Coordinates of C-alpha atoms in Angstrom, one line a residue:
M140 CA 121.7 -9.3 -82.6
R141 CA 124.7 -9.3 -80.2
V142 CA 128.0 -7.6 -81.2
I143 CA 131.4 -7.3 -79.7
G144 CA 133.1 -4.0 -80.2
I145 CA 136.9 -3.5 -80.3
E146 CA 138.5 0.0 -80.0
T147 CA 142.3 0.4 -80.5
S148 CA 142.7 3.6 -82.4
C149 CA 145.2 5.3 -80.1
D150 CA 146.1 4.8 -76.5
E151 CA 143.1 3.0 -75.0
T152 CA 142.0 -0.6 -75.5
G153 CA 138.3 -0.8 -75.2
I154 CA 136.1 -3.9 -75.5
A155 CA 132.3 -4.1 -75.2
I156 CA 129.3 -6.4 -75.8
Y157 CA 126.1 -4.7 -77.1
D158 CA 122.8 -6.4 -77.8
D159 CA 120.1 -4.7 -79.8
K160 CA 117.4 -5.8 -77.4
A161 CA 119.1 -5.8 -74.0
G162 CA 121.4 -2.8 -74.7
L163 CA 125.0 -2.6 -73.4
L164 CA 125.9 -5.8 -71.5
S165 CA 129.5 -5.1 -70.6
H166 CA 132.5 -2.9 -71.4
T167 CA 136.1 -3.0 -70.3
L168 CA 138.8 -0.4 -70.9
Y169 CA 142.5 -0.2 -70.4
S170 CA 144.2 3.2 -70.6
Q171 CA 147.9 3.6 -71.5
V172 CA 148.2 7.0 -69.8
K173 CA 150.9 5.8 -67.4
L174 CA 152.8 4.1 -70.2
H175 CA 153.1 7.4 -72.2
A176 CA 153.4 9.8 -69.3
D177 CA 157.2 9.8 -69.3
Y178 CA 157.2 10.9 -72.9
G179 CA 154.7 13.7 -72.6
G180 CA 152.5 12.2 -75.3
V181 CA 151.5 9.0 -77.2
V182 CA 154.4 6.9 -78.6
P183 CA 152.8 5.0 -81.5
E184 CA 155.0 1.9 -81.3
L185 CA 154.5 1.5 -77.5
A186 CA 150.8 2.0 -78.0
S187 CA 150.6 -0.8 -80.6
R188 CA 152.6 -3.2 -78.4
D189 CA 150.4 -2.6 -75.4
H190 CA 147.2 -3.2 -77.4
V191 CA 148.7 -6.6 -78.3
R192 CA 149.3 -7.4 -74.7
K193 CA 145.9 -6.2 -73.4
I194 CA 143.3 -7.0 -76.1
V195 CA 142.7 -10.7 -75.6
P196 CA 142.5 -10.6 -71.8
L197 CA 140.0 -7.7 -72.1
I198 CA 137.9 -9.7 -74.7
R199 CA 137.7 -12.6 -72.3
Q200 CA 136.8 -10.3 -69.5
A201 CA 134.0 -8.6 -71.5
L202 CA 132.6 -12.0 -72.5
A203 CA 132.7 -13.2 -68.9
D204 CA 131.2 -10.0 -67.4
S205 CA 128.2 -10.2 -69.8
G206 CA 127.7 -13.9 -69.5
T207 CA 128.1 -14.2 -73.3
R208 CA 129.2 -17.4 -74.9
I209 CA 131.1 -17.3 -78.2
E210 CA 128.1 -18.9 -79.9
D211 CA 126.0 -15.9 -78.7
I212 CA 128.0 -13.5 -80.7
D213 CA 126.4 -12.5 -84.0
G214 CA 129.1 -10.0 -85.3
V215 CA 132.4 -8.3 -84.6
A216 CA 132.9 -4.5 -84.9
Y217 CA 136.3 -3.0 -84.7
T218 CA 137.8 0.5 -85.3
K219 CA 139.1 0.7 -88.8
G220 CA 140.1 4.4 -88.7
P221 CA 141.1 7.1 -88.3
G222 CA 143.9 6.7 -85.9
L223 CA 147.4 5.4 -85.5
I224 CA 148.0 2.7 -88.2
G225 CA 149.8 0.3 -85.9
A226 CA 147.2 0.5 -83.2
L227 CA 144.4 0.2 -85.7
L228 CA 145.9 -2.9 -87.2
V229 CA 146.0 -4.7 -83.8
G230 CA 142.3 -4.3 -83.4
A231 CA 141.6 -5.0 -87.1
C232 CA 143.7 -8.2 -87.1
V233 CA 142.1 -9.5 -83.9
G234 CA 138.6 -8.5 -84.8
R235 CA 138.7 -9.9 -88.3
S236 CA 140.4 -13.1 -87.1
L237 CA 137.8 -13.7 -84.4
A238 CA 134.9 -13.1 -86.9
Y239 CA 136.5 -15.7 -89.3
A240 CA 137.0 -18.2 -86.5
W241 CA 133.6 -17.8 -85.0
G242 CA 131.8 -17.8 -88.4
V243 CA 130.2 -14.4 -88.0
P244 CA 130.4 -11.2 -90.1
A245 CA 132.8 -8.3 -89.2
V246 CA 132.6 -4.6 -89.9
G247 CA 135.2 -1.8 -89.7
V248 CA 133.8 1.2 -87.8
H249 CA 134.8 4.9 -88.3
H250 CA 136.1 6.1 -85.0
M251 CA 134.4 9.5 -85.2
E252 CA 131.1 7.9 -86.1
G253 CA 131.5 5.9 -82.9
H254 CA 131.9 9.2 -80.9
L255 CA 129.0 10.8 -82.8
L256 CA 126.7 8.0 -81.9
A257 CA 127.9 7.5 -78.3
P258 CA 124.9 9.6 -76.9
M259 CA 122.7 6.8 -78.3
L260 CA 123.9 4.6 -75.5
E261 CA 122.0 6.8 -73.0
D262 CA 118.4 6.5 -72.0
D263 CA 117.7 10.1 -73.2
A264 CA 119.1 9.6 -76.7
P265 CA 118.7 12.3 -79.4
E266 CA 116.5 11.9 -82.4
F267 CA 117.6 12.8 -85.9
P268 CA 118.4 15.3 -87.3
F269 CA 120.9 17.2 -85.1
I270 CA 124.1 19.1 -85.1
A271 CA 127.1 17.2 -83.7
L272 CA 130.1 18.9 -82.2
L273 CA 132.9 16.4 -82.2
V274 CA 135.9 17.5 -80.1
S275 CA 138.6 14.9 -79.4
G276 CA 142.3 15.0 -79.1
G277 CA 142.9 15.2 -82.9
H278 CA 139.6 16.4 -84.2
S279 CA 137.2 19.4 -83.9
M280 CA 134.3 19.4 -86.3
L281 CA 130.7 20.4 -86.7
V282 CA 128.5 17.9 -88.5
D283 CA 124.9 18.1 -89.8
V284 CA 123.5 14.7 -89.0
Q285 CA 120.4 13.6 -90.8
G286 CA 120.7 9.9 -89.9
I287 CA 123.4 7.2 -89.5
G288 CA 125.9 7.7 -92.3
Q289 CA 124.1 10.8 -93.5
Y290 CA 126.7 13.4 -92.5
E291 CA 127.6 16.8 -93.9
V292 CA 130.8 18.3 -92.3
L293 CA 130.0 22.0 -91.9
G294 CA 133.3 23.0 -90.3
E295 CA 136.5 21.4 -89.0
S296 CA 139.9 22.3 -87.5
I297 CA 142.4 23.7 -90.1
D298 CA 145.3 23.3 -87.7
D299 CA 145.3 22.3 -84.0
A300 CA 142.1 20.8 -82.8
A301 CA 140.6 21.9 -79.4
G302 CA 142.0 18.9 -77.6
E303 CA 145.5 19.4 -79.1
A304 CA 145.4 23.0 -78.0
F305 CA 144.5 22.0 -74.5
D306 CA 147.3 19.4 -74.3
K307 CA 149.9 21.7 -75.8
T308 CA 149.0 24.6 -73.6
A309 CA 149.1 22.4 -70.5
K310 CA 152.6 21.3 -71.5
L311 CA 153.6 24.9 -71.7
M312 CA 152.4 25.3 -68.1
G313 CA 154.5 22.3 -67.0
L314 CA 151.4 20.1 -66.4
D315 CA 151.8 16.3 -66.7
Y316 CA 150.3 14.2 -69.5
P317 CA 147.4 14.0 -70.2
G318 CA 147.4 17.8 -70.1
G319 CA 143.8 18.6 -71.1
P320 CA 142.0 17.4 -67.9
R321 CA 144.8 18.8 -65.7
L322 CA 144.5 22.2 -67.3
A323 CA 140.7 22.1 -66.8
K324 CA 141.3 21.2 -63.1
L325 CA 143.7 24.1 -62.8
A326 CA 141.3 26.5 -64.5
A327 CA 138.7 25.7 -61.9
Q328 CA 140.9 27.5 -59.4
G329 CA 141.4 30.6 -61.6
E330 CA 139.7 34.0 -61.4
G331 CA 137.7 35.1 -64.4
G332 CA 138.5 38.4 -66.1
K333 CA 142.2 38.5 -65.2
Y334 CA 143.2 37.9 -68.8
K335 CA 141.4 38.3 -72.1
F336 CA 142.2 35.7 -74.8
P337 CA 141.1 35.9 -78.4
R338 CA 138.2 33.9 -79.8
P339 CA 139.9 32.7 -83.0
M340 CA 138.1 32.9 -86.4
T341 CA 134.8 34.2 -84.8
D342 CA 135.3 37.6 -86.5
R343 CA 134.7 36.1 -89.9
P344 CA 132.0 34.0 -91.4
G345 CA 132.3 30.2 -91.6
L346 CA 132.4 27.2 -89.2
D347 CA 136.0 26.1 -89.4
F348 CA 138.2 26.1 -86.3
S349 CA 141.8 27.2 -85.7
F350 CA 143.4 26.9 -82.2
S351 CA 147.1 27.1 -83.0
G352 CA 147.1 30.9 -82.6
L353 CA 145.3 30.7 -79.3
K354 CA 148.0 28.3 -78.1
T355 CA 150.7 30.8 -79.2
F356 CA 148.8 33.6 -77.4
A357 CA 148.8 31.4 -74.2
A358 CA 152.6 30.7 -74.6
N359 CA 153.3 34.5 -74.9
T360 CA 151.2 35.2 -71.8
I361 CA 152.8 32.5 -69.8
A362 CA 156.3 33.8 -70.7
Q363 CA 155.4 37.4 -69.7
E364 CA 153.6 36.8 -66.4
P365 CA 154.9 35.7 -63.0
D366 CA 155.3 32.0 -62.5
D367 CA 153.1 31.4 -59.5
E368 CA 150.2 29.0 -59.0
Q369 CA 147.4 31.6 -59.0
T370 CA 148.7 33.3 -62.1
R371 CA 148.9 30.0 -63.9
A372 CA 145.4 29.1 -62.8
N373 CA 144.1 32.5 -64.1
I374 CA 145.8 31.9 -67.4
A375 CA 144.3 28.4 -67.6
R376 CA 140.9 29.8 -67.0
A377 CA 141.2 32.5 -69.6
F378 CA 142.4 29.9 -72.1
E379 CA 139.6 27.5 -71.3
E380 CA 136.9 30.2 -71.5
A381 CA 138.3 31.2 -74.9
V382 CA 138.0 27.7 -76.3
V383 CA 134.5 27.2 -74.8
D384 CA 133.3 30.6 -76.2
T385 CA 134.7 29.8 -79.6
L386 CA 133.0 26.4 -79.8
A387 CA 129.7 27.9 -78.6
I388 CA 129.8 30.7 -81.1
K389 CA 130.4 28.2 -84.0
C390 CA 127.7 25.9 -82.6
R391 CA 125.2 28.8 -82.6
R392 CA 126.0 29.6 -86.2
A393 CA 125.6 26.0 -87.2
L394 CA 122.2 25.7 -85.5
K395 CA 121.0 28.9 -87.0
Q396 CA 122.2 27.8 -90.5
T397 CA 120.4 24.4 -90.3
G398 CA 117.5 25.3 -88.1
H399 CA 118.1 22.3 -85.8
K400 CA 117.2 22.5 -82.1
R401 CA 119.2 19.5 -81.0
L402 CA 123.0 19.5 -80.4
V403 CA 125.2 16.5 -79.6
I404 CA 128.7 17.0 -78.2
A405 CA 131.0 14.0 -78.1
G406 CA 134.7 13.1 -77.9
G407 CA 137.2 13.5 -75.1
V408 CA 136.8 17.3 -74.7
S409 CA 133.1 16.9 -74.3
A410 CA 133.7 15.8 -70.7
N411 CA 134.9 19.4 -69.9
V412 CA 132.5 20.8 -67.4
R413 CA 132.7 24.4 -68.6
L414 CA 132.0 23.4 -72.1
R415 CA 128.9 21.4 -71.1
E416 CA 127.7 24.4 -69.1
G417 CA 128.3 26.8 -71.9
L418 CA 126.5 24.7 -74.5
A419 CA 123.6 24.0 -72.1
E420 CA 123.1 27.8 -71.7
L421 CA 123.3 28.2 -75.5
M422 CA 120.6 25.6 -76.1
Q423 CA 118.4 26.9 -73.4
S424 CA 118.6 30.4 -74.9
I425 CA 117.3 29.1 -78.3
G426 CA 114.7 26.6 -76.9
G427 CA 116.8 23.6 -77.8
K428 CA 118.5 20.7 -76.0
V429 CA 122.0 19.4 -75.7
Y430 CA 122.9 15.7 -75.5
Y431 CA 126.2 14.1 -74.6
P432 CA 127.4 10.6 -73.4
R433 CA 128.3 9.9 -69.8
G434 CA 131.9 10.6 -68.8
E435 CA 133.2 7.1 -69.4
F436 CA 131.9 7.2 -73.0
C437 CA 133.4 10.6 -73.9
T438 CA 136.9 9.2 -74.3
D439 CA 137.7 6.2 -76.6
N440 CA 135.7 3.1 -75.7
G441 CA 134.5 -0.2 -77.1
A442 CA 130.8 0.5 -76.4
M443 CA 130.5 3.2 -79.0
I444 CA 132.2 0.9 -81.6
A445 CA 129.9 -2.0 -80.7
Y446 CA 126.8 0.3 -81.1
A447 CA 127.9 1.8 -84.4
G448 CA 129.0 -1.5 -85.7
L449 CA 125.7 -3.2 -84.8
Q450 CA 123.8 -0.5 -86.9
R451 CA 125.9 -1.2 -89.9
L452 CA 125.9 -5.0 -89.6
K453 CA 122.1 -4.9 -89.3
A454 CA 122.1 -2.9 -92.6
G455 CA 124.1 -5.7 -94.2
Q456 CA 127.4 -4.0 -94.4
I457 CA 130.2 -6.6 -94.0
E458 CA 134.0 -6.2 -94.1
E459 CA 135.9 -8.2 -96.6
L460 CA 138.3 -10.8 -95.4
A461 CA 141.5 -8.7 -96.0
V462 CA 142.6 -6.9 -92.8
K463 CA 142.8 -3.1 -93.4
G464 CA 143.3 0.0 -91.3
Q465 CA 142.4 3.5 -92.6
P466 CA 144.4 6.1 -90.6
R467 CA 142.8 8.9 -92.7
W468 CA 139.1 8.5 -93.4
P469 CA 136.7 11.4 -94.2
L470 CA 133.5 11.1 -92.1
D471 CA 131.3 12.3 -94.9
S472 CA 132.5 9.5 -97.1
L473 CA 130.5 6.9 -95.1
E474 CA 127.6 5.0 -96.6
A475 CA 124.2 5.8 -95.3
V476 CA 122.3 3.2 -93.3

């Protein structure tokens, strides 16, 4: 079975072709970072318009790069939610229309399920069950994964997600958009031990996350300290270490609670080097293993949507003809495959 995947949930247009026998055949991606940089964040209307401009050329490119003819396509998968409703509707309209025109089934994919399954695109893919730490711009959650669609959310962000905290703290430091990767780069130049930031919600039981207070702590520290490059780097490092330690502490609790020895990290923040190192140390200490997708599949991409969609199409799940986006969509409401 060969599926085309379409991702348009936010500010990246991703298209991919995935075959259940040959694997990933092609993937193309266009990022809107430059478009939104002047505004310091994503402008939903501009994002939607840019998806309209880019989506068809990228589909043609993905088909050409993989040597796929239209008659070779057996299904269309597109991101149905969660995300920006205007951006979602661009992908849903195009995806559902192509499926109708080509005479193949279509399926709407949950964006976070795409991230959760992204490590399955790698040669060293995890087996079920495992704990998944999903950390993207708008989401931080821990999920007990028994199989595709068999998800129990153990904990999630009650205010700012980790990615949001990174971006907002970067903005406080005067770093350009996108702030998270720039803050991580600055933190690499910082000295450890210069500042001690709190590890929020680790002094109480539970697996939920809260990073808004950590952002406020960073804001107060920035306001009180000298405004020079090394000081800013030291603050960035202390902030990053606090986020990584908090995530690691919660992961350890989730692993102990479930008894699992496999941990998946996915989503944009999973590309953070310090986070990967910290979780690798954690898993080594308990005799387990951590899995994550390659860097290009940590951020939003069509490959993860094509893979997730293929699994659901093979299970007989088909989207109705009506075009729908679902900006809010609980992960644990999905049907098991």
